[in-house]
mmCIF file of C-alpha atoms in Angstrom:
data_model
loop_
_atom_site.group_PDB
_atom_site.id
_atom_site.type_symbol
_atom_site.label_atom_id
_atom_site.label_comp_id
_atom_site.label_asym_id
_atom_site.label_seq_id
_atom_site.Cartn_x
_atom_site.Cartn_y
_atom_site.Cartn_z
ATOM 1 C CA UNK A 1 0.000 0.000 0.000
ATOM 2 C CA UNK A 2 1.929 3.014 -1.264
ATOM 3 C CA UNK A 3 -0.708 5.351 0.195
ATOM 4 C CA UNK A 4 1.050 5.192 3.598
ATOM 5 C CA UNK A 5 4.226 6.599 2.043
ATOM 6 C CA UNK A 6 2.216 9.272 0.253
ATOM 7 C CA UNK A 7 0.423 10.214 3.484
ATOM 8 C CA UNK A 8 3.797 10.538 5.237
ATOM 9 C CA UNK A 9 5.086 12.749 2.402
ATOM 10 C CA UNK A 10 1.988 14.981 2.582
ATOM 11 C CA UNK A 11 2.535 15.412 6.325
ATOM 12 C CA UNK A 12 6.197 16.345 5.795
ATOM 13 C CA UNK A 13 5.284 18.851 3.058
ATOM 14 C CA UNK A 14 2.685 20.480 5.298
ATOM 15 C CA UNK A 15 5.026 20.637 8.313
ATOM 16 C CA UNK A 16 7.786 22.228 6.248
ATOM 17 C CA UNK A 17 5.336 24.750 4.733
ATOM 18 C CA UNK A 18 4.242 26.292 8.028
ATOM 19 C CA UNK A 19 6.192 29.498 8.726
ATOM 20 C CA UNK A 20 8.510 29.413 11.734
ATOM 21 C CA UNK A 21 6.875 32.488 13.283
ATOM 22 C CA UNK A 22 3.592 30.598 13.863
ATOM 23 C CA UNK A 23 3.693 29.152 17.345
ATOM 24 C CA UNK A 24 1.800 25.966 18.155
ATOM 25 C CA UNK A 25 0.074 25.625 14.771
ATOM 26 C CA UNK A 26 -2.979 23.416 14.425
ATOM 27 C CA UNK A 27 -3.716 22.182 10.914
ATOM 28 C CA UNK A 28 -7.434 21.890 10.245
ATOM 29 C CA UNK A 29 -7.449 20.912 6.581
ATOM 30 C CA UNK A 30 -5.074 19.785 3.832
ATOM 31 C CA UNK A 31 -6.192 20.161 0.214
ATOM 32 C CA UNK A 32 -4.625 17.820 -2.321
ATOM 33 C CA UNK A 33 -5.049 17.343 -6.085
ATOM 34 C CA UNK A 34 -4.549 13.770 -7.305
ATOM 35 C CA UNK A 35 -4.656 12.776 -10.951
ATOM 36 C CA UNK A 36 -6.489 9.612 -11.964
ATOM 37 C CA UNK A 37 -3.211 8.234 -13.357
ATOM 38 C CA UNK A 38 -1.444 8.673 -10.007
ATOM 39 C CA UNK A 39 -2.922 5.323 -8.908
ATOM 40 C CA UNK A 40 -4.178 6.689 -5.598
ATOM 41 C CA UNK A 41 -6.984 4.877 -3.822
ATOM 42 C CA UNK A 42 -8.612 7.814 -2.050
ATOM 43 C CA UNK A 43 -10.200 5.766 0.744
ATOM 44 C CA UNK A 44 -6.816 4.189 1.482
ATOM 45 C CA UNK A 45 -5.087 7.571 1.455
ATOM 46 C CA UNK A 46 -7.658 8.991 3.892
ATOM 47 C CA UNK A 47 -7.150 5.994 6.183
ATOM 48 C CA UNK A 48 -3.343 6.192 6.008
ATOM 49 C CA UNK A 49 -3.353 9.967 6.544
ATOM 50 C CA UNK A 50 -5.434 9.532 9.696
ATOM 51 C CA UNK A 51 -2.984 6.944 11.065
ATOM 52 C CA UNK A 52 0.201 8.772 10.016
ATOM 53 C CA UNK A 53 -0.970 12.108 11.417
ATOM 54 C CA UNK A 54 -1.553 10.764 14.944
ATOM 55 C CA UNK A 55 0.437 12.689 17.561
ATOM 56 C CA UNK A 56 1.501 15.323 15.018
ATOM 57 C CA UNK A 57 0.247 18.860 14.449
ATOM 58 C CA UNK A 58 -1.967 17.386 11.717
ATOM 59 C CA UNK A 59 -3.865 15.023 14.012
ATOM 60 C CA UNK A 60 -7.579 15.438 13.358
ATOM 61 C CA UNK A 61 -7.014 17.438 10.159
ATOM 62 C CA UNK A 62 -9.329 16.824 7.235
ATOM 63 C CA UNK A 63 -7.715 15.582 4.033
ATOM 64 C CA UNK A 64 -9.608 16.880 0.977
ATOM 65 C CA UNK A 65 -8.679 15.100 -2.232
ATOM 66 C CA UNK A 66 -9.698 16.625 -5.552
ATOM 67 C CA UNK A 67 -9.499 14.007 -8.288
ATOM 68 C CA UNK A 68 -8.087 15.398 -11.541
ATOM 69 C CA UNK A 69 -9.304 13.750 -14.753
ATOM 70 C CA UNK A 70 -6.987 12.519 -17.481
ATOM 71 C CA UNK A 71 -6.953 15.119 -20.262
ATOM 72 C CA UNK A 72 -5.257 14.401 -23.554
ATOM 73 C CA UNK A 73 -4.424 16.281 -26.729
ATOM 74 C CA UNK A 74 -4.087 14.473 -30.054
ATOM 75 C CA UNK A 75 -0.805 15.190 -31.804
ATOM 76 C CA UNK A 76 -2.419 14.639 -35.203
ATOM 77 C CA UNK A 77 -5.572 16.776 -35.047
ATOM 78 C CA UNK A 78 -5.037 18.738 -31.768
ATOM 79 C CA UNK A 79 -8.408 17.571 -30.401
ATOM 80 C CA UNK A 80 -8.520 17.713 -26.567
ATOM 81 C CA UNK A 81 -10.682 15.354 -24.508
ATOM 82 C CA UNK A 82 -11.054 13.682 -21.140
ATOM 83 C CA UNK A 83 -10.116 10.012 -21.087
ATOM 84 C CA UNK A 84 -12.622 8.075 -18.996
ATOM 85 C CA UNK A 85 -11.759 4.529 -20.056
ATOM 86 C CA UNK A 86 -8.505 2.713 -20.657
ATOM 87 C CA UNK A 87 -8.731 3.666 -24.350
ATOM 88 C CA UNK A 88 -5.990 6.056 -25.377
ATOM 89 C CA UNK A 89 -7.174 6.742 -28.931
ATOM 90 C CA UNK A 90 -8.303 10.094 -30.279
ATOM 91 C CA UNK A 91 -12.104 10.029 -30.555
ATOM 92 C CA UNK A 92 -11.971 12.413 -33.559
ATOM 93 C CA UNK A 93 -9.310 10.973 -35.859
ATOM 94 C CA UNK A 94 -8.387 7.610 -34.285
ATOM 95 C CA UNK A 95 -4.717 8.510 -33.795
ATOM 96 C CA UNK A 96 -2.828 6.835 -30.958
ATOM 97 C CA UNK A 97 -0.209 9.539 -30.467
ATOM 98 C CA UNK A 98 -1.139 12.113 -27.852
ATOM 99 C CA UNK A 99 0.103 14.336 -25.080
ATOM 100 C CA UNK A 100 -1.271 13.752 -21.589
ATOM 101 C CA UNK A 101 -2.171 17.223 -20.291
ATOM 102 C CA UNK A 102 -3.381 16.291 -16.815
ATOM 103 C CA UNK A 103 -4.067 13.291 -14.647
ATOM 104 C CA UNK A 104 -0.591 12.482 -13.316
ATOM 105 C CA UNK A 105 -0.338 15.167 -10.659
ATOM 106 C CA UNK A 106 -0.206 14.690 -6.936
ATOM 107 C CA UNK A 107 0.042 18.108 -5.302
ATOM 108 C CA UNK A 108 -0.564 19.650 -1.909
ATOM 109 C CA UNK A 109 -2.569 22.693 -3.005
ATOM 110 C CA UNK A 110 -3.213 24.421 0.315
ATOM 111 C CA UNK A 111 -3.386 24.004 4.055
ATOM 112 C CA UNK A 112 -5.779 25.606 6.521
ATOM 113 C CA UNK A 113 -4.680 26.466 10.046
ATOM 114 C CA UNK A 114 -6.879 27.118 13.076
ATOM 115 C CA UNK A 115 -6.987 30.707 14.305
#
C-alpha cells in the first residue's frame, strides 16, 4: 500500500510549509489534487493519513482530495478530450499519439490552520 508513504510525504510537506513564526500551529485541513493516473486509492489515502498524522500537528485534520481527470491532446488533429476509459485513442481521428495534459499530478494545493 503506497498510500502510507504518500500520506507521510503529505505530512512532511505540510510541516515544512508552516512558517517558523507561527507558534503551536494546528492544521485543520489539507487540500490535495490527485490525478487519476497517479494510482491513488482515495479511501486508502484517507485511512493512512489519519494513522500517520496521529500525535503530530496534523492530528484530526481533514484531508480533501480533488481528483483530476486525465486530459489528452491528439498530436495529429489537436483535439482535446477527457479520457474516462482505458482507451488512449483520439475520438476524432483515431490517432494513438497524444500528449497527456493532466491526470498524473499529486500536489498539496493548500493548508488551513486554526486561528
